[in-house]
Tab-separated table of C-alpha atoms and ligand atoms in Angstrom:
chain	number	residue	atom	x	y	z
A	5	UNK	CA	153.778	-82.316	14.963
A	6	UNK	CA	154.073	-78.910	13.651
A	7	UNK	CA	150.478	-77.091	14.462
A	8	UNK	CA	149.303	-75.019	11.761
A	9	UNK	CA	149.482	-71.694	14.037
A	10	UNK	CA	152.995	-72.253	15.615
A	11	UNK	CA	154.642	-69.136	15.503
A	12	UNK	CA	151.638	-66.615	15.492
A	13	UNK	CA	151.924	-64.629	19.058
A	14	UNK	CA	148.440	-63.171	19.761
A	15	UNK	CA	148.258	-60.780	22.448
A	16	UNK	CA	145.368	-62.189	24.396
A	17	UNK	CA	143.067	-58.821	25.939
A	18	UNK	CA	140.157	-60.660	26.536
A	19	UNK	CA	137.777	-61.322	29.385
A	20	UNK	CA	134.521	-63.237	30.468
A	21	UNK	CA	133.220	-65.695	27.359
A	22	UNK	CA	133.472	-64.042	23.593
A	23	UNK	CA	137.044	-63.355	23.450
A	24	UNK	CA	138.570	-66.049	25.640
A	25	UNK	CA	136.548	-68.955	23.413
A	26	UNK	CA	138.008	-67.348	20.158
A	27	UNK	CA	141.759	-67.235	21.673
A	28	UNK	CA	141.266	-70.394	23.018
A	29	UNK	CA	140.492	-72.507	19.486
A	30	UNK	CA	143.423	-70.496	18.236
A	31	UNK	CA	145.978	-71.958	21.268
A	32	UNK	CA	144.585	-75.378	20.243
A	33	UNK	CA	145.871	-74.736	16.943
A	34	UNK	CA	149.269	-74.059	17.905
A	35	UNK	CA	149.477	-69.734	18.449
A	36	UNK	CA	150.960	-68.506	21.541
A	37	UNK	CA	148.367	-66.617	23.179
A	38	UNK	CA	149.316	-64.799	26.071
A	39	UNK	CA	146.534	-63.469	28.159
A	40	UNK	CA	146.683	-59.961	29.393
A	41	UNK	CA	145.329	-59.732	32.788
A	42	UNK	CA	144.755	-57.094	35.860
A	43	UNK	CA	147.542	-57.828	38.468
A	44	UNK	CA	145.632	-59.341	41.775
A	45	UNK	CA	142.475	-60.152	39.955
A	46	UNK	CA	142.634	-60.890	36.293
A	47	UNK	CA	139.790	-62.128	34.292
A	48	UNK	CA	136.515	-61.883	36.513
A	49	UNK	CA	135.545	-65.300	35.371
A	50	UNK	CA	138.511	-66.750	37.782
A	51	UNK	CA	136.337	-66.295	40.888
A	52	UNK	CA	132.675	-66.334	38.952
A	53	UNK	CA	130.748	-69.485	40.659
A	54	UNK	CA	133.904	-71.241	42.594
A	55	UNK	CA	133.456	-74.517	43.613
A	56	UNK	CA	136.513	-74.796	44.747
A	57	UNK	CA	137.973	-72.568	47.495
A	58	UNK	CA	140.809	-70.561	46.398
A	59	UNK	CA	141.240	-72.338	42.612
A	60	UNK	CA	139.996	-70.695	39.432
A	61	UNK	CA	136.654	-71.617	39.011
A	62	UNK	CA	135.387	-73.604	35.630
A	63	UNK	CA	133.910	-70.641	33.788
A	64	UNK	CA	137.629	-69.688	33.528
A	65	UNK	CA	139.643	-72.954	32.862
A	66	UNK	CA	136.866	-74.037	30.622
A	67	UNK	CA	137.833	-71.252	28.459
A	68	UNK	CA	141.674	-70.274	28.680
A	69	UNK	CA	143.088	-74.048	28.103
A	70	UNK	CA	146.350	-73.689	26.484
A	71	UNK	CA	147.324	-70.070	27.291
A	72	UNK	CA	149.938	-68.412	29.201
A	73	UNK	CA	148.906	-65.547	31.839
A	74	UNK	CA	150.730	-62.583	32.260
A	75	UNK	CA	150.041	-59.738	34.585
A	76	UNK	CA	150.028	-56.291	33.126
A	77	UNK	CA	148.630	-53.105	34.625
A	78	UNK	CA	148.308	-51.246	31.356
A	79	UNK	CA	146.875	-47.756	33.091
A	80	UNK	CA	150.110	-47.724	34.669
A	81	UNK	CA	152.660	-45.926	32.443
A	82	UNK	CA	154.802	-48.701	32.847
A	83	UNK	CA	152.823	-51.579	31.848
A	84	UNK	CA	151.603	-49.382	29.089
A	85	UNK	CA	155.696	-49.225	28.076
A	86	UNK	CA	155.513	-53.146	28.192
A	87	UNK	CA	152.458	-53.595	25.964
A	88	UNK	CA	154.163	-51.410	23.342
A	89	UNK	CA	156.967	-54.175	23.100
A	90	UNK	CA	154.503	-56.697	23.360
A	91	UNK	CA	152.606	-55.493	20.371
A	92	UNK	CA	155.763	-54.905	18.344
A	93	UNK	CA	156.495	-58.406	18.502
A	94	UNK	CA	152.852	-59.821	17.745
A	95	UNK	CA	150.654	-60.923	14.880
A	96	UNK	CA	147.406	-60.286	16.738
A	97	UNK	CA	145.403	-58.568	19.551
A	98	UNK	CA	141.979	-59.682	20.633
A	99	UNK	CA	140.055	-58.025	23.196
A	100	UNK	CA	136.199	-57.642	24.412
A	101	UNK	CA	136.146	-54.758	26.180
A	102	UNK	CA	133.142	-52.444	26.856
A	103	UNK	CA	133.056	-49.466	23.997
A	104	UNK	CA	135.829	-47.159	24.128
A	105	UNK	CA	137.937	-49.114	27.084
A	106	UNK	CA	140.559	-49.873	24.633
A	107	UNK	CA	140.865	-46.271	23.233
A	108	UNK	CA	140.772	-44.928	26.828
A	109	UNK	CA	143.792	-47.095	27.511
A	110	UNK	CA	145.554	-45.443	25.170
A	111	UNK	CA	145.775	-47.880	22.386
A	112	UNK	CA	143.030	-46.840	19.818
A	113	UNK	CA	143.409	-48.498	16.290
A	114	UNK	CA	145.131	-45.856	14.756
A	115	UNK	CA	148.147	-46.270	17.866
A	116	UNK	CA	148.240	-49.426	17.574
A	117	UNK	CA	148.586	-49.737	13.649
A	118	UNK	CA	151.183	-46.985	14.145
A	119	UNK	CA	153.322	-49.434	16.511
A	120	UNK	CA	152.928	-52.600	14.435
A	121	UNK	CA	151.324	-52.101	10.745
A	122	UNK	CA	151.476	-55.706	10.454
A	123	UNK	CA	149.400	-56.737	13.600
A	124	UNK	CA	145.686	-57.521	13.202
A	125	UNK	CA	143.283	-56.192	15.677
A	126	UNK	CA	140.599	-58.259	16.620
A	127	UNK	CA	137.523	-57.154	18.631
A	128	UNK	CA	134.256	-57.962	20.232
A	129	UNK	CA	131.618	-55.908	20.779
A	130	UNK	CA	127.665	-55.930	21.692
A	131	UNK	CA	127.356	-54.048	18.450
A	132	UNK	CA	128.434	-52.987	15.209
A	133	UNK	CA	130.795	-49.811	14.886
A	134	UNK	CA	128.177	-47.085	14.378
A	135	UNK	CA	125.051	-49.135	15.280
A	136	UNK	CA	122.691	-46.669	17.568
A	137	UNK	CA	123.310	-48.892	20.184
A	138	UNK	CA	127.172	-49.239	19.910
A	139	UNK	CA	127.531	-47.838	23.497
A	140	UNK	CA	126.258	-50.224	25.308
A	141	UNK	CA	127.826	-53.166	27.358
A	142	UNK	CA	126.303	-56.756	26.147
A	143	UNK	CA	126.252	-60.152	27.767
A	144	UNK	CA	124.926	-63.444	26.075
A	145	UNK	CA	121.374	-63.061	27.101
A	146	UNK	CA	121.450	-59.015	26.038
A	147	UNK	CA	122.678	-60.575	22.722
A	148	UNK	CA	120.233	-63.013	22.469
A	149	UNK	CA	117.421	-60.875	21.969
A	150	UNK	CA	118.734	-58.270	20.088
A	151	UNK	CA	119.758	-60.512	17.515
A	152	UNK	CA	116.403	-62.285	17.239
A	153	UNK	CA	116.927	-65.517	18.991
A	154	UNK	CA	114.682	-65.044	21.842
A	155	UNK	CA	111.833	-63.880	20.065
A	156	UNK	CA	111.817	-66.788	18.168
A	157	UNK	CA	112.717	-69.084	20.619
A	158	UNK	CA	110.218	-70.785	23.172
A	159	UNK	CA	106.364	-71.697	23.181
A	160	UNK	CA	103.899	-69.240	21.562
A	161	UNK	CA	101.938	-68.852	24.812
A	162	UNK	CA	105.060	-68.235	26.595
A	163	UNK	CA	107.713	-65.608	26.699
A	164	UNK	CA	110.889	-64.471	24.591
A	165	UNK	CA	113.198	-67.749	25.792
A	166	UNK	CA	117.135	-67.938	26.192
A	167	UNK	CA	118.893	-70.799	24.520
A	168	UNK	CA	121.162	-72.272	27.093
A	169	UNK	CA	123.649	-72.324	23.821
A	170	UNK	CA	126.480	-69.512	23.864
A	171	UNK	CA	124.721	-68.105	20.925
A	172	UNK	CA	125.767	-64.688	22.315
A	173	UNK	CA	129.683	-65.210	23.508
A	174	UNK	CA	131.389	-68.681	21.826
A	175	UNK	CA	129.768	-68.270	18.722
A	176	UNK	CA	130.645	-64.944	18.493
A	177	UNK	CA	134.102	-66.004	19.526
A	178	UNK	CA	134.250	-68.234	16.191
A	179	UNK	CA	133.012	-65.776	14.087
A	180	UNK	CA	135.899	-64.174	15.313
A	181	UNK	CA	138.456	-66.667	14.481
A	182	UNK	CA	137.200	-67.022	11.347
A	183	UNK	CA	138.262	-63.347	10.676
A	184	UNK	CA	141.195	-63.717	12.508
A	185	UNK	CA	142.362	-66.610	10.224
A	186	UNK	CA	141.093	-64.960	7.179
A	187	UNK	CA	143.211	-61.926	7.936
A	188	UNK	CA	146.496	-63.288	8.897
A	189	UNK	CA	145.933	-65.354	5.347
A	190	UNK	CA	145.255	-61.369	4.067
A	191	UNK	CA	148.198	-60.227	5.073
A	192	UNK	CA	150.495	-63.135	3.733
A	193	UNK	CA	149.125	-61.327	0.367
A	194	UNK	CA	149.571	-57.840	1.591
A	195	UNK	CA	152.298	-57.402	4.347
A	196	UNK	CA	149.815	-55.537	6.198
A	197	UNK	CA	147.206	-56.020	9.407
A	198	UNK	CA	143.902	-54.892	9.631
A	199	UNK	CA	140.724	-54.488	11.861
A	200	UNK	CA	138.663	-57.338	12.266
A	201	UNK	CA	135.670	-56.455	14.274
A	202	UNK	CA	132.451	-58.696	15.286
A	203	UNK	CA	129.323	-57.659	17.298
A	204	UNK	CA	127.409	-60.052	18.932
A	205	UNK	CA	124.010	-59.174	17.662
A	206	UNK	CA	125.308	-59.937	13.962
A	207	UNK	CA	126.697	-63.021	15.069
A	208	UNK	CA	123.430	-64.232	17.002
A	209	UNK	CA	121.527	-62.723	13.220
A	210	UNK	CA	123.793	-65.167	11.641
A	211	UNK	CA	122.697	-68.066	13.118
A	212	UNK	CA	118.909	-67.083	13.028
A	213	UNK	CA	119.223	-66.634	9.315
A	214	UNK	CA	116.095	-69.132	8.550
A	215	UNK	CA	113.691	-67.081	10.766
A	216	UNK	CA	114.656	-63.886	8.325
A	217	UNK	CA	113.542	-66.342	5.900
A	218	UNK	CA	110.490	-67.315	7.490
A	219	UNK	CA	110.020	-63.534	8.038
A	220	UNK	CA	109.830	-62.818	4.417
A	221	UNK	CA	107.553	-66.137	3.474
A	222	UNK	CA	105.291	-64.898	6.199
A	223	UNK	CA	104.702	-61.410	4.817
A	224	UNK	CA	104.731	-62.699	1.438
A	225	UNK	CA	101.794	-65.620	2.248
A	226	UNK	CA	100.575	-65.041	5.453
A	227	UNK	CA	101.241	-68.079	6.786
A	228	UNK	CA	104.039	-70.512	7.894
A	229	UNK	CA	103.367	-73.593	7.194
A	230	UNK	CA	105.949	-76.305	9.316
A	231	UNK	CA	105.272	-73.824	12.165
A	232	UNK	CA	102.546	-75.342	14.958
A	233	UNK	CA	100.294	-72.688	14.412
A	234	UNK	CA	99.474	-74.343	10.859
A	235	UNK	CA	96.709	-74.784	9.970
A	236	UNK	CA	94.651	-74.439	12.751
A	237	UNK	CA	96.230	-71.253	14.413
A	238	UNK	CA	96.472	-67.447	13.931
A	239	UNK	CA	99.751	-65.671	12.299
A	240	UNK	CA	100.629	-62.365	12.988
A	241	UNK	CA	103.146	-59.858	11.458
A	242	UNK	CA	106.161	-61.343	12.607
A	243	UNK	CA	107.794	-64.959	13.165
A	244	UNK	CA	106.216	-66.539	15.875
A	245	UNK	CA	107.702	-68.828	18.614
A	246	UNK	CA	107.734	-72.577	17.242
A	247	UNK	CA	108.076	-74.250	20.326
A	248	UNK	CA	110.213	-77.675	19.507
A	249	UNK	CA	108.827	-77.458	15.293
A	250	UNK	CA	111.576	-78.505	12.876
A	251	UNK	CA	112.916	-75.221	11.361
A	252	UNK	CA	113.517	-76.561	7.933
A	253	UNK	CA	111.501	-78.089	5.778
A	254	UNK	CA	110.999	-81.597	7.922
A	255	UNK	CA	108.300	-81.774	10.572
A	256	UNK	CA	109.691	-83.135	14.258
A	257	UNK	CA	108.869	-82.823	17.632
A	258	UNK	CA	110.342	-84.120	21.296
A	259	UNK	CA	108.750	-87.273	22.300
A	260	UNK	CA	107.919	-88.404	25.241
A	261	UNK	CA	109.499	-92.009	26.359
A	262	UNK	CA	109.425	-94.730	28.719
A	263	UNK	CA	109.830	-93.282	32.081
A	264	UNK	CA	108.790	-89.598	31.566
A	265	UNK	CA	106.711	-89.122	34.170
A	266	UNK	CA	109.666	-89.097	36.601
A	267	UNK	CA	112.617	-88.625	34.244
A	268	UNK	CA	112.483	-85.411	32.898
A	269	UNK	CA	115.054	-85.637	29.578
A	270	UNK	CA	113.251	-89.409	28.808
A	271	UNK	CA	112.798	-87.737	25.233
A	272	UNK	CA	113.828	-88.279	22.162
A	273	UNK	CA	114.076	-85.828	18.907
A	274	UNK	CA	112.123	-87.587	16.285
A	275	UNK	CA	111.720	-86.220	12.491
A	276	UNK	CA	109.447	-86.997	9.907
A	277	UNK	CA	111.753	-86.804	6.927
A	278	UNK	CA	109.466	-86.395	3.685
A	279	UNK	CA	111.346	-89.685	1.661
A	280	UNK	CA	111.584	-91.977	4.769
A	281	UNK	CA	107.446	-91.464	5.630
A	282	UNK	CA	107.444	-95.848	4.299
A	283	UNK	CA	110.370	-96.899	7.036
A	284	UNK	CA	108.552	-94.221	9.688
A	285	UNK	CA	105.129	-96.651	9.050
A	286	UNK	CA	107.151	-99.985	8.899
A	287	UNK	CA	109.026	-99.039	12.379
A	288	UNK	CA	105.910	-97.863	14.178
A	289	UNK	CA	103.720	-100.920	12.799
A	290	UNK	CA	101.082	-98.662	10.784
A	291	UNK	CA	101.747	-100.392	7.346
A	292	UNK	CA	98.453	-98.830	6.669
A	293	UNK	CA	99.292	-95.328	6.268
A	294	UNK	CA	101.758	-95.736	4.119
A	295	UNK	CA	99.294	-95.344	1.165
A	296	UNK	CA	96.360	-93.658	2.953
A	297	UNK	CA	95.478	-90.244	1.283
A	298	UNK	CA	95.614	-89.016	4.726
A	299	UNK	CA	98.988	-89.529	5.517
A	300	UNK	CA	100.544	-90.285	2.029
A	301	UNK	CA	101.995	-86.951	1.711
A	302	UNK	CA	103.761	-84.112	3.650
A	303	UNK	CA	100.427	-82.056	3.151
A	304	UNK	CA	97.958	-84.385	3.808
A	305	UNK	CA	100.296	-84.835	7.048
A	306	UNK	CA	100.511	-81.303	7.929
A	307	UNK	CA	96.606	-80.979	9.638
A	308	UNK	CA	96.836	-83.549	11.971
A	309	UNK	CA	100.590	-83.823	12.553
A	310	UNK	CA	100.112	-83.858	16.397
A	311	UNK	CA	97.864	-86.737	16.322
A	312	UNK	CA	100.879	-88.347	14.276
A	313	UNK	CA	103.091	-87.387	17.133
A	314	UNK	CA	100.783	-88.783	19.677
A	315	UNK	CA	100.620	-92.323	18.127
A	316	UNK	CA	104.275	-92.021	18.022
A	317	UNK	CA	104.424	-91.082	21.541
A	318	UNK	CA	102.190	-94.285	22.024
A	319	UNK	CA	105.076	-96.498	20.322
A	320	UNK	CA	107.144	-95.014	22.857
A	321	UNK	CA	105.814	-95.604	26.093
A	322	UNK	CA	107.140	-98.932	26.372
A	323	UNK	CA	110.981	-98.039	25.138
A	324	UNK	CA	113.724	-96.049	26.771
A	325	UNK	CA	115.191	-93.081	24.779
A	326	UNK	CA	117.937	-95.134	23.920
A	327	UNK	CA	116.112	-98.417	23.246
A	328	UNK	CA	113.595	-96.628	20.921
A	329	UNK	CA	116.710	-94.961	19.213
A	330	UNK	CA	118.233	-98.013	18.197
A	331	UNK	CA	115.445	-99.311	16.717
A	332	UNK	CA	114.527	-96.070	14.606
A	333	UNK	CA	118.228	-95.730	13.311
A	334	UNK	CA	117.863	-99.701	11.813
A	335	UNK	CA	115.077	-97.754	9.597
A	336	UNK	CA	117.338	-94.748	8.555
A	337	UNK	CA	114.925	-92.332	10.623
A	338	UNK	CA	116.567	-88.903	11.574
A	339	UNK	CA	116.366	-89.063	15.816
A	340	UNK	CA	118.147	-88.745	18.846
A	341	UNK	CA	117.819	-88.937	22.958
A	342	UNK	CA	117.967	-85.872	24.907
A	343	UNK	CA	121.015	-86.080	25.973
A	344	UNK	CA	121.726	-84.499	29.869
A	345	UNK	CA	124.664	-82.928	30.430
A	346	UNK	CA	125.935	-85.789	33.036
A	347	UNK	CA	125.299	-88.239	29.910
A	348	UNK	CA	127.371	-86.297	27.891
A	349	UNK	CA	130.631	-86.058	30.185
A	350	UNK	CA	130.300	-90.187	30.760
A	351	UNK	CA	129.816	-90.534	26.322
A	352	UNK	CA	132.292	-93.588	25.894
A	353	UNK	CA	132.425	-92.155	21.797
A	354	UNK	CA	132.756	-88.094	22.968
A	355	UNK	CA	136.081	-89.341	25.343
A	356	UNK	CA	137.713	-91.316	22.315
A	357	UNK	CA	136.811	-88.441	20.226
A	358	UNK	CA	138.868	-85.947	22.458
A	359	UNK	CA	135.058	-83.810	22.110
A	360	UNK	CA	135.183	-84.492	26.483
A	361	UNK	CA	138.967	-83.848	27.850
A	362	UNK	CA	140.093	-84.607	31.041
A	363	UNK	CA	142.810	-82.013	32.014
A	364	UNK	CA	144.868	-82.197	35.169
A	365	UNK	CA	145.040	-78.712	36.845
A	366	UNK	CA	147.825	-77.608	39.465
A	367	UNK	CA	145.684	-76.601	41.870
A	368	UNK	CA	142.121	-77.880	41.025
A	369	UNK	CA	143.442	-81.492	40.296
A	370	UNK	CA	141.242	-82.540	36.859
A	371	UNK	CA	138.696	-81.028	35.410
A	372	UNK	CA	136.389	-81.750	32.224
A	373	UNK	CA	136.426	-79.456	29.406
A	374	UNK	CA	134.806	-79.553	26.054
A	375	UNK	CA	138.026	-80.044	23.761
A	376	UNK	CA	138.027	-79.382	19.952
A	377	UNK	CA	134.907	-79.822	18.148
A	378	UNK	CA	137.053	-79.908	14.945
A	379	UNK	CA	139.070	-82.467	14.125
A	380	UNK	CA	142.003	-83.262	11.508
A	381	UNK	CA	143.620	-85.527	9.945
A	382	UNK	CA	146.724	-84.065	10.444
A	383	UNK	CA	146.414	-82.404	13.918
A	384	UNK	CA	145.183	-83.760	17.288
A	385	UNK	CA	144.259	-80.355	19.472
A	386	UNK	CA	146.084	-81.399	22.994
A	387	UNK	CA	144.404	-79.711	25.570
A	388	UNK	CA	146.589	-78.200	28.746
A	389	UNK	CA	145.250	-76.793	31.598
A	390	UNK	CA	144.574	-73.058	31.907
A	391	UNK	CA	147.419	-71.013	33.401
A	392	UNK	CA	147.484	-69.610	36.892
A	393	UNK	CA	146.760	-66.170	37.375
A	394	UNK	CA	150.270	-64.613	36.318
A	395	UNK	CA	152.183	-67.722	35.810
A	396	UNK	CA	153.892	-66.764	33.117
A	397	UNK	CA	154.682	-62.990	33.657
A	398	UNK	CA	158.545	-63.567	34.253
A	399	UNK	CA	158.585	-66.025	31.108
A	400	UNK	CA	157.132	-63.093	28.723
A	401	UNK	CA	158.938	-60.113	30.011
A	402	UNK	CA	162.206	-62.167	29.739
A	403	UNK	CA	161.363	-62.656	26.164
A	404	UNK	CA	161.030	-59.148	25.456
A	405	UNK	CA	164.443	-58.476	26.695
A	406	UNK	CA	163.668	-57.546	30.352
A	407	UNK	CA	165.900	-58.455	33.013
A	408	UNK	CA	165.152	-59.618	36.502
A	409	UNK	CA	166.336	-56.423	37.879
A	410	UNK	CA	163.637	-54.743	35.292
A	411	UNK	CA	161.060	-57.319	36.456
A	412	UNK	CA	161.798	-56.473	40.187
A	413	UNK	CA	161.285	-52.728	39.571
A	414	UNK	CA	158.259	-53.419	37.425
A	415	UNK	CA	156.509	-55.317	40.376
A	416	UNK	CA	157.597	-52.660	43.082
A	417	UNK	CA	155.306	-50.008	41.229
A	418	UNK	CA	152.476	-52.796	40.728
A	419	UNK	CA	152.969	-52.737	36.982
A	420	UNK	CA	153.059	-56.583	36.627
B	27	LIG	N1	145.137	-53.455	33.275
B	27	LIG	C1	144.429	-52.224	33.839
B	27	LIG	N2	143.149	-52.284	33.360
B	27	LIG	C2	142.612	-52.985	32.791
B	27	LIG	C3	143.079	-54.487	32.547
B	27	LIG	C4	144.399	-53.909	32.934
B	27	LIG	N3	144.692	-55.316	32.554
B	27	LIG	N4	142.099	-54.787	31.677
B	27	LIG	C5	140.994	-54.276	31.735
B	27	LIG	N5	141.332	-53.112	32.202
B	27	LIG	C6	140.457	-52.040	32.740
B	27	LIG	C7	139.649	-51.356	31.223
B	27	LIG	O1	140.717	-50.415	30.482
B	27	LIG	C8	138.297	-50.520	31.744
B	27	LIG	O2	138.905	-49.675	31.873
B	27	LIG	P1	137.606	-48.157	31.860
B	27	LIG	O3	136.128	-48.827	31.499
B	27	LIG	O4	138.047	-47.452	32.866
B	27	LIG	O5	138.063	-47.668	30.542
B	27	LIG	C9	137.818	-51.820	32.714
B	27	LIG	O6	138.921	-52.483	33.144
B	27	LIG	C10	137.002	-52.924	32.014
B	27	LIG	O7	135.951	-52.460	31.266
B	27	LIG	P2	134.909	-53.351	30.537
B	27	LIG	O8	135.402	-54.658	29.170
B	27	LIG	O9	133.760	-52.327	30.311
B	27	LIG	O10	134.411	-54.311	31.868
B	27	LIG	P3	133.025	-54.267	32.610
B	27	LIG	O11	133.158	-55.377	33.624
B	27	LIG	O12	132.528	-53.222	32.915
B	27	LIG	O13	131.869	-54.936	31.096
B	27	LIG	C11	131.414	-56.820	29.537
B	27	LIG	C12	131.906	-56.364	30.918
B	27	LIG	C13	131.633	-58.193	29.081
B	27	LIG	C14	129.849	-55.988	29.524
B	27	LIG	C15	132.049	-55.513	28.608
B	27	LIG	O14	133.437	-55.733	28.435
B	27	LIG	C16	131.606	-55.844	27.225
B	27	LIG	O15	130.482	-54.948	26.851
B	27	LIG	N6	132.638	-56.297	26.145
B	27	LIG	C17	132.153	-56.398	25.195
B	27	LIG	C18	130.972	-57.431	24.642
B	27	LIG	C19	131.385	-58.816	24.979
B	27	LIG	O16	132.254	-59.316	24.754
B	27	LIG	N7	130.347	-59.057	26.048
B	27	LIG	C20	130.369	-60.462	26.420
B	27	LIG	C21	131.020	-60.877	27.437
B	27	LIG	S1	131.362	-62.890	27.615
């Protein structure tokens, strides 16, 4: 099967998570992704949080599958020369260095555009160009704070809270991938490359769009009726942390199930969807609530929504999270068990769909990773192991026309 991005060559000048997540996605879909790494050390995540001595860490293997690795010291003149050749023959360069690093290396946007006017240059930075913080280096949690996620996550009586989901890193990488594909389609029309830039702050804020909605509603009416602070608590002039409240028009909460006293994940998420009120009452064995004016409408329920959740927890007390969902699904009630990483890793449906994949690796043995969350009717992305450091150096250099002697010479000066 021909993969849609076959024939697109990408210089992957990325490290850690935000950039690698982007280029990994493009590699799954067929792009020839060449990861350029510093000789001797490579991407810092190869060594971070190792669980097997002398083998690449899972942090690296899970973000760099389906790529090639070329070691190249791009600060040495010989290394710069190789990079220039690669640039002339590539479609995209992706980087997520700290601000100004690429310019300092001698590869400003102007220079890259001069070397290959058809090439797309894609960058991740913490803040967008011209932002008053655009000189800052940024990691995941910094971005979650700067993009509005932390101030709106957690409980009202606790501090701003970080999400475990990589809203700053992988999310930004996904935005960048969309930008690159758009620029590639644009190039088909214009014949020209362009610069694509995504900031981590902007990408987090894009996912916090509903909180900006709430800020404007709060300023207009002074309260937010779907937050636990309504109607008994106080609102200030900023969107508060809402705990586990549903973010849209459907109230919901994380509710205890059988075994919660000893199992920290014996919970379900329960949503009270307005038009599902009747089936909810039936499922809970509370038919008298259906027409009771104190329960009938969403407005009537809101002032005592936590009493309603307490009653539901009473119903859940003798049911495991899985048993509860199996009953509630028959009533068409939106809900799910709170799943642990262990449960997800062993979930047969996720294995069957290719979302959890076991990948053989030359040094580690096999490891689990998350495969493509995007499913196609005509493409089944096959996940292959991340490359060893410099595994494809000779292959890539040979494809650029370097002879065995040239490669030997480059090794002698430690440029590769
Ligand atoms: N050969 C020679 N030098 C290389 C090289 C290579 N193959 N690859 C990288 N380098 C150099 C760079 O030129 C740079 O040198 P300089 O600072 O002397 O100009 C240096 O290595 C790396 O710089 P930097 O990217 O700033 O690394 P860092 O470890 O200090 O910072 C981050 C890491 C992630 C904080 C920073 O890269 C950053 O803010 N990136 C943008 C935002 C981002 O993507 N963050 C999320 C990461 S998940």
